[in-house]
Amino acid sequence: MISHQPPATEPVASNKDDRVAVLLAGYGEVQSYRDLSSYNQAATKYIASQFVAIPKWLYPLAGWLLALQDWYNFGVKHHHFMSPENEMFEKQRLGIEEQLQTRWGNRVQVFKGFYFCEPFVQKVVADIIEQGFENLLIYPLLVVDSAFTGKIAVEQVNEVIAATATQNEPQHSPFKTIRYIPAFATEPTYIDLLVCQIKEALNLSLANGFFESQIGIILTVHGGPEKAKGLLTGVIDGQALYDRVSAQLQHEYPLVSIGWINHDTPFVNWSQPNLKQAAKNLIESGAQAIMFKPLGWVTENFETILDVEDAIKSLQRQYPTVTYTRLDCVNDDPEFLQIAAEWANPQIEAMLSVSQRNQYVETSGA
C-alpha cells in the first residue's frame, strides 16, 4: 500500500493572502423528509433540465412530484431509510483537512458544501469570503466529472461571485486565485486502491467457495443519458474508470462487467447495461457468485445502497442459488483520504506561490 512521509509543517499564516480555502463539494442527501421537495427542485434545475426540456416555472412541481416518489422509496419501501452520505462526507472533510494541515498548518482550511441541501455550496462560499480567504480551491469529491457533477460546483461558486459584483465593479471577484480539481477517474492511485479492495474482499468472502471463473464482478458507475444538450456526461469518465479497473482484474477474474445505475426517465435512453442486466449476463456465462463494487462514487449514498440492494432482491427471486455481495465505497478509508489530500497539494502550492509573489511586488513597489 502507498506510504508517504509528509514534509514538515509550513509556517503559520501571517497574512490573509497566505491562506487557502479548500471547498469539498458533493450532492449531499436530505436528513429530513420535509426537505425532499426543495432538494429535488434544485436537482431539477441543475441536472434534469440539462437533458429534458423543463420550463423554470415547472421546477417546483417537478420537485414536489419527485419528493412523493422519494418519500415512498425511502420512507415506505425501505423503512425510513436515511442516507449516511452527509455524515461520511464530514469524516472525509476532517480526514483530508488533517492530512493537509500536517503539511500546511493553518494556512489551509477545508470546508464542505452540498449542491442540493444544507450546507449549500453558495452559503459556504459566502462564509469563506466573510472569513477573508482570497484563495479558493474548488474540489468536487466526485469520481466522474461533467456538466452534471463537478461543474455544478463551479456554477454555484460563480453565482456567488456574480452576486458580490457591484455596478461600479462588475468584474470584481472576492478571490485573487481560484483553482479546480477535475475528475480523478483515471488517477492510478485511486484505481489501484479500488483493485486492492476488490481483491481483498474476494479473498475473504468468495475465493474458497468458487473457482475464479465462477465469480462475477459488477463494477457500478452512475449512468447517464445519451443526449444532453450537446454537453458531455459522466459516462465518458465512468467508462474510462471501468476500463482501467477491469483490466487489472480480468486475467484472474474473467467475468467482469460494468453496471450502470440509472434513473430511468421517460423518452430518455440511458447507458447500458444496467445493474440487473449486467448481473444476468454474467450469471448466464456461469457465474455462481456476484459481487457489486461501486466505482463511480467515493461516498456511500442511497444509490450505492438501495439501488444495489433492490437489484439483489430482484435477482435472488430469479436466481436463488447464486451468492450476492455488496461492497462499500472507499468512504473514509485512511489511504483514500491521504491520496485525496495529495491531489490538492500541487494546487495549494501554486496558489500560495502566487500570493507570495504578489506580496513581494506590493512590498517592494515593483
mmCIF file of N, CA and C in Angstrom, residues 142-206:
data_model
loop_
_atom_site.group_PDB
_atom_site.id
_atom_site.type_symbol
_atom_site.label_atom_id
_atom_site.label_comp_id
_atom_site.label_asym_id
_atom_site.label_seq_id
_atom_site.Cartn_x
_atom_site.Cartn_y
_atom_site.Cartn_z
ATOM 1 N N LEU A 142 -16.032 13.904 -6.191
ATOM 2 C CA LEU A 142 -16.803 13.016 -7.060
ATOM 3 C C LEU A 142 -15.839 12.381 -8.041
ATOM 4 N N VAL A 143 -16.122 11.171 -8.440
ATOM 5 C CA VAL A 143 -15.195 10.447 -9.315
ATOM 6 C C VAL A 143 -15.287 10.923 -10.753
ATOM 7 N N VAL A 144 -16.499 11.032 -11.257
ATOM 8 C CA VAL A 144 -16.678 11.442 -12.641
ATOM 9 C C VAL A 144 -16.923 12.941 -12.705
ATOM 10 N N ASP A 145 -16.619 13.528 -13.841
ATOM 11 C CA ASP A 145 -16.677 14.976 -13.975
ATOM 12 C C ASP A 145 -17.431 15.327 -15.253
ATOM 13 N N SER A 146 -18.419 16.197 -15.117
ATOM 14 C CA SER A 146 -19.198 16.590 -16.282
ATOM 15 C C SER A 146 -20.019 17.813 -15.914
ATOM 16 N N ALA A 147 -20.851 18.234 -16.863
ATOM 17 C CA ALA A 147 -21.764 19.334 -16.579
ATOM 18 C C ALA A 147 -22.785 18.939 -15.516
ATOM 19 N N PHE A 148 -22.901 17.645 -15.233
ATOM 20 C CA PHE A 148 -23.880 17.162 -14.269
ATOM 21 C C PHE A 148 -23.267 16.916 -12.898
ATOM 22 N N THR A 149 -21.964 16.987 -12.766
ATOM 23 C CA THR A 149 -21.328 16.622 -11.499
ATOM 24 C C THR A 149 -20.431 17.748 -11.010
ATOM 25 N N GLY A 150 -19.141 17.657 -11.315
ATOM 26 C CA GLY A 150 -18.205 18.633 -10.789
ATOM 27 C C GLY A 150 -18.479 20.061 -11.219
ATOM 28 N N LYS A 151 -18.941 20.232 -12.440
ATOM 29 C CA LYS A 151 -19.130 21.596 -12.935
ATOM 30 C C LYS A 151 -20.261 22.333 -12.219
ATOM 31 N N ILE A 152 -21.140 21.606 -11.524
ATOM 32 C CA ILE A 152 -22.164 22.289 -10.729
ATOM 33 C C ILE A 152 -21.499 23.126 -9.652
ATOM 34 N N ALA A 153 -20.409 22.630 -9.082
ATOM 35 C CA ALA A 153 -19.691 23.389 -8.052
ATOM 36 C C ALA A 153 -19.187 24.711 -8.621
ATOM 37 N N VAL A 154 -18.621 24.660 -9.821
ATOM 38 C CA VAL A 154 -18.127 25.885 -10.451
ATOM 39 C C VAL A 154 -19.280 26.847 -10.719
ATOM 40 N N GLU A 155 -20.390 26.312 -11.221
ATOM 41 C CA GLU A 155 -21.562 27.146 -11.492
ATOM 42 C C GLU A 155 -22.047 27.846 -10.230
ATOM 43 N N GLN A 156 -22.098 27.134 -9.122
ATOM 44 C CA GLN A 156 -22.612 27.728 -7.893
ATOM 45 C C GLN A 156 -21.622 28.709 -7.283
ATOM 46 N N VAL A 157 -20.323 28.458 -7.413
ATOM 47 C CA VAL A 157 -19.330 29.443 -6.968
ATOM 48 C C VAL A 157 -19.451 30.717 -7.801
ATOM 49 N N ASN A 158 -19.629 30.560 -9.111
ATOM 50 C CA ASN A 158 -19.781 31.727 -9.978
ATOM 51 C C ASN A 158 -21.035 32.529 -9.640
ATOM 52 N N GLU A 159 -22.085 31.844 -9.183
ATOM 53 C CA GLU A 159 -23.296 32.557 -8.770
ATOM 54 C C GLU A 159 -22.999 33.488 -7.593
ATOM 55 N N VAL A 160 -22.181 33.027 -6.668
ATOM 56 C CA VAL A 160 -21.820 33.854 -5.508
ATOM 57 C C VAL A 160 -20.946 35.023 -5.940
ATOM 58 N N ILE A 161 -19.991 34.751 -6.814
ATOM 59 C CA ILE A 161 -19.115 35.820 -7.298
ATOM 60 C C ILE A 161 -19.928 36.892 -8.016
ATOM 61 N N ALA A 162 -20.871 36.459 -8.856
ATOM 62 C CA ALA A 162 -21.720 37.410 -9.574
ATOM 63 C C ALA A 162 -22.559 38.234 -8.604
ATOM 64 N N ALA A 163 -23.001 37.611 -7.520
ATOM 65 C CA ALA A 163 -23.831 38.322 -6.544
ATOM 66 C C ALA A 163 -23.042 39.371 -5.772
ATOM 67 N N THR A 164 -21.705 39.201 -5.705
ATOM 68 C CA THR A 164 -20.884 40.168 -4.976
ATOM 69 C C THR A 164 -20.454 41.340 -5.848
ATOM 70 N N ALA A 165 -20.661 41.217 -7.158
ATOM 71 C CA ALA A 165 -20.274 42.291 -8.071
ATOM 72 C C ALA A 165 -21.155 43.515 -7.859
ATOM 73 N N THR A 166 -20.583 44.677 -8.049
ATOM 74 C CA THR A 166 -21.325 45.925 -7.935
ATOM 75 C C THR A 166 -21.459 46.570 -9.303
ATOM 76 N N GLN A 167 -22.287 47.574 -9.373
ATOM 77 C CA GLN A 167 -22.480 48.264 -10.650
ATOM 78 C C GLN A 167 -21.192 48.933 -11.097
ATOM 79 N N ASN A 168 -20.406 49.433 -10.137
ATOM 80 C CA ASN A 168 -19.161 50.109 -10.472
ATOM 81 C C ASN A 168 -18.034 49.136 -10.804
ATOM 82 N N GLU A 169 -18.109 47.906 -10.212
ATOM 83 C CA GLU A 169 -17.067 46.918 -10.441
ATOM 84 C C GLU A 169 -17.680 45.579 -10.831
ATOM 85 N N PRO A 170 -18.268 45.498 -12.024
ATOM 86 C CA PRO A 170 -18.969 44.271 -12.420
ATOM 87 C C PRO A 170 -18.045 43.068 -12.552
ATOM 88 N N GLN A 171 -16.759 43.287 -12.769
ATOM 89 C CA GLN A 171 -15.820 42.174 -12.921
ATOM 90 C C GLN A 171 -15.073 41.857 -11.628
ATOM 91 N N HIS A 172 -15.438 42.528 -10.550
ATOM 92 C CA HIS A 172 -14.739 42.325 -9.287
ATOM 93 C C HIS A 172 -14.996 40.920 -8.739
ATOM 94 N N SER A 173 -13.938 40.290 -8.244
ATOM 95 C CA SER A 173 -14.069 38.985 -7.614
ATOM 96 C C SER A 173 -13.495 39.059 -6.211
ATOM 97 N N PRO A 174 -14.143 38.415 -5.252
ATOM 98 C CA PRO A 174 -13.604 38.415 -3.885
ATOM 99 C C PRO A 174 -12.358 37.556 -3.747
ATOM 100 N N PHE A 175 -12.039 36.765 -4.785
ATOM 101 C CA PHE A 175 -10.872 35.886 -4.723
ATOM 102 C C PHE A 175 -9.782 36.379 -5.672
ATOM 103 N N LYS A 176 -8.537 36.190 -5.236
ATOM 104 C CA LYS A 176 -7.411 36.515 -6.096
ATOM 105 C C LYS A 176 -7.025 35.328 -6.974
ATOM 106 N N THR A 177 -7.169 34.140 -6.440
ATOM 107 C CA THR A 177 -6.908 32.939 -7.234
ATOM 108 C C THR A 177 -7.997 31.905 -6.959
ATOM 109 N N ILE A 178 -8.417 31.217 -8.016
ATOM 110 C CA ILE A 178 -9.361 30.104 -7.906
ATOM 111 C C ILE A 178 -8.810 28.948 -8.741
ATOM 112 N N ARG A 179 -8.751 27.790 -8.143
ATOM 113 C CA ARG A 179 -8.308 26.597 -8.870
ATOM 114 C C ARG A 179 -9.330 25.484 -8.690
ATOM 115 N N TYR A 180 -9.180 24.446 -9.503
ATOM 116 C CA TYR A 180 -10.203 23.400 -9.586
ATOM 117 C C TYR A 180 -9.526 22.038 -9.722
ATOM 118 N N ILE A 181 -10.041 21.054 -9.008
ATOM 119 C CA ILE A 181 -9.558 19.681 -9.151
ATOM 120 C C ILE A 181 -10.601 18.906 -9.945
ATOM 121 N N PRO A 182 -10.257 18.471 -11.162
ATOM 122 C CA PRO A 182 -11.233 17.770 -12.013
ATOM 123 C C PRO A 182 -11.372 16.306 -11.621
ATOM 124 N N ALA A 183 -12.011 15.547 -12.483
ATOM 125 C CA ALA A 183 -12.271 14.132 -12.223
ATOM 126 C C ALA A 183 -10.989 13.378 -11.907
ATOM 127 N N PHE A 184 -11.103 12.402 -11.004
ATOM 128 C CA PHE A 184 -9.946 11.554 -10.735
ATOM 129 C C PHE A 184 -10.225 10.114 -11.149
ATOM 130 N N ALA A 185 -11.101 9.965 -12.156
ATOM 131 C CA ALA A 185 -11.482 8.624 -12.623
ATOM 132 C C ALA A 185 -10.311 7.852 -13.213
ATOM 133 N N THR A 186 -9.297 8.569 -13.708
ATOM 134 C CA THR A 186 -8.169 7.865 -14.325
ATOM 135 C C THR A 186 -6.892 7.983 -13.492
ATOM 136 N N GLU A 187 -7.011 8.435 -12.247
ATOM 137 C CA GLU A 187 -5.834 8.551 -11.383
ATOM 138 C C GLU A 187 -5.358 7.157 -10.964
ATOM 139 N N PRO A 188 -4.113 6.812 -11.253
ATOM 140 C CA PRO A 188 -3.614 5.458 -10.942
ATOM 141 C C PRO A 188 -3.736 5.081 -9.469
ATOM 142 N N THR A 189 -3.514 6.035 -8.553
ATOM 143 C CA THR A 189 -3.573 5.700 -7.133
ATOM 144 C C THR A 189 -4.982 5.298 -6.716
ATOM 145 N N TYR A 190 -5.996 5.964 -7.266
ATOM 146 C CA TYR A 190 -7.374 5.610 -6.950
ATOM 147 C C TYR A 190 -7.734 4.250 -7.546
ATOM 148 N N ILE A 191 -7.323 4.022 -8.776
ATOM 149 C CA ILE A 191 -7.610 2.756 -9.450
ATOM 150 C C ILE A 191 -6.951 1.591 -8.706
ATOM 151 N N ASP A 192 -5.702 1.768 -8.303
ATOM 152 C CA ASP A 192 -5.008 0.711 -7.574
ATOM 153 C C ASP A 192 -5.685 0.421 -6.235
ATOM 154 N N LEU A 193 -6.176 1.462 -5.574
ATOM 155 C CA LEU A 193 -6.868 1.270 -4.301
ATOM 156 C C LEU A 193 -8.138 0.447 -4.496
ATOM 157 N N LEU A 194 -8.908 0.763 -5.540
ATOM 158 C CA LEU A 194 -10.129 0.006 -5.817
ATOM 159 C C LEU A 194 -9.822 -1.461 -6.100
ATOM 160 N N VAL A 195 -8.829 -1.704 -6.918
ATOM 161 C CA VAL A 195 -8.462 -3.078 -7.261
ATOM 162 C C VAL A 195 -8.039 -3.836 -6.007
ATOM 163 N N CYS A 196 -7.260 -3.181 -5.149
ATOM 164 C CA CYS A 196 -6.814 -3.810 -3.911
ATOM 165 C C CYS A 196 -8.001 -4.167 -3.019
ATOM 166 N N GLN A 197 -8.965 -3.248 -2.883
ATOM 167 C CA GLN A 197 -10.138 -3.507 -2.048
ATOM 168 C C GLN A 197 -10.966 -4.669 -2.604
ATOM 169 N N ILE A 198 -11.112 -4.718 -3.919
ATOM 170 C CA ILE A 198 -11.886 -5.796 -4.539
ATOM 171 C C ILE A 198 -11.225 -7.144 -4.294
ATOM 172 N N LYS A 199 -9.913 -7.215 -4.509
ATOM 173 C CA LYS A 199 -9.211 -8.488 -4.339
ATOM 174 C C LYS A 199 -9.212 -8.928 -2.877
ATOM 175 N N GLU A 200 -9.077 -7.984 -1.959
ATOM 176 C CA GLU A 200 -9.130 -8.337 -0.540
ATOM 177 C C GLU A 200 -10.491 -8.909 -0.181
ATOM 178 N N ALA A 201 -11.557 -8.286 -0.697
ATOM 179 C CA ALA A 201 -12.910 -8.773 -0.413
ATOM 180 C C ALA A 201 -13.134 -10.156 -1.014
ATOM 181 N N LEU A 202 -12.617 -10.379 -2.214
ATOM 182 C CA LEU A 202 -12.768 -11.686 -2.852
ATOM 183 C C LEU A 202 -12.045 -12.767 -2.064
ATOM 184 N N ASN A 203 -10.861 -12.453 -1.582
ATOM 185 C CA ASN A 203 -10.090 -13.428 -0.813
ATOM 186 C C ASN A 203 -10.770 -13.771 0.508
ATOM 187 N N LEU A 204 -11.443 -12.787 1.102
ATOM 188 C CA LEU A 204 -12.080 -13.003 2.398
ATOM 189 C C LEU A 204 -13.390 -13.765 2.299
ATOM 190 N N SER A 205 -14.184 -13.467 1.260
ATOM 191 C CA SER A 205 -15.563 -13.969 1.270
ATOM 192 C C SER A 205 -15.911 -15.011 0.217
ATOM 193 N N LEU A 206 -15.208 -15.019 -0.907
ATOM 194 C CA LEU A 206 -15.677 -15.861 -2.012
ATOM 195 C C LEU A 206 -14.650 -16.855 -2.540
#
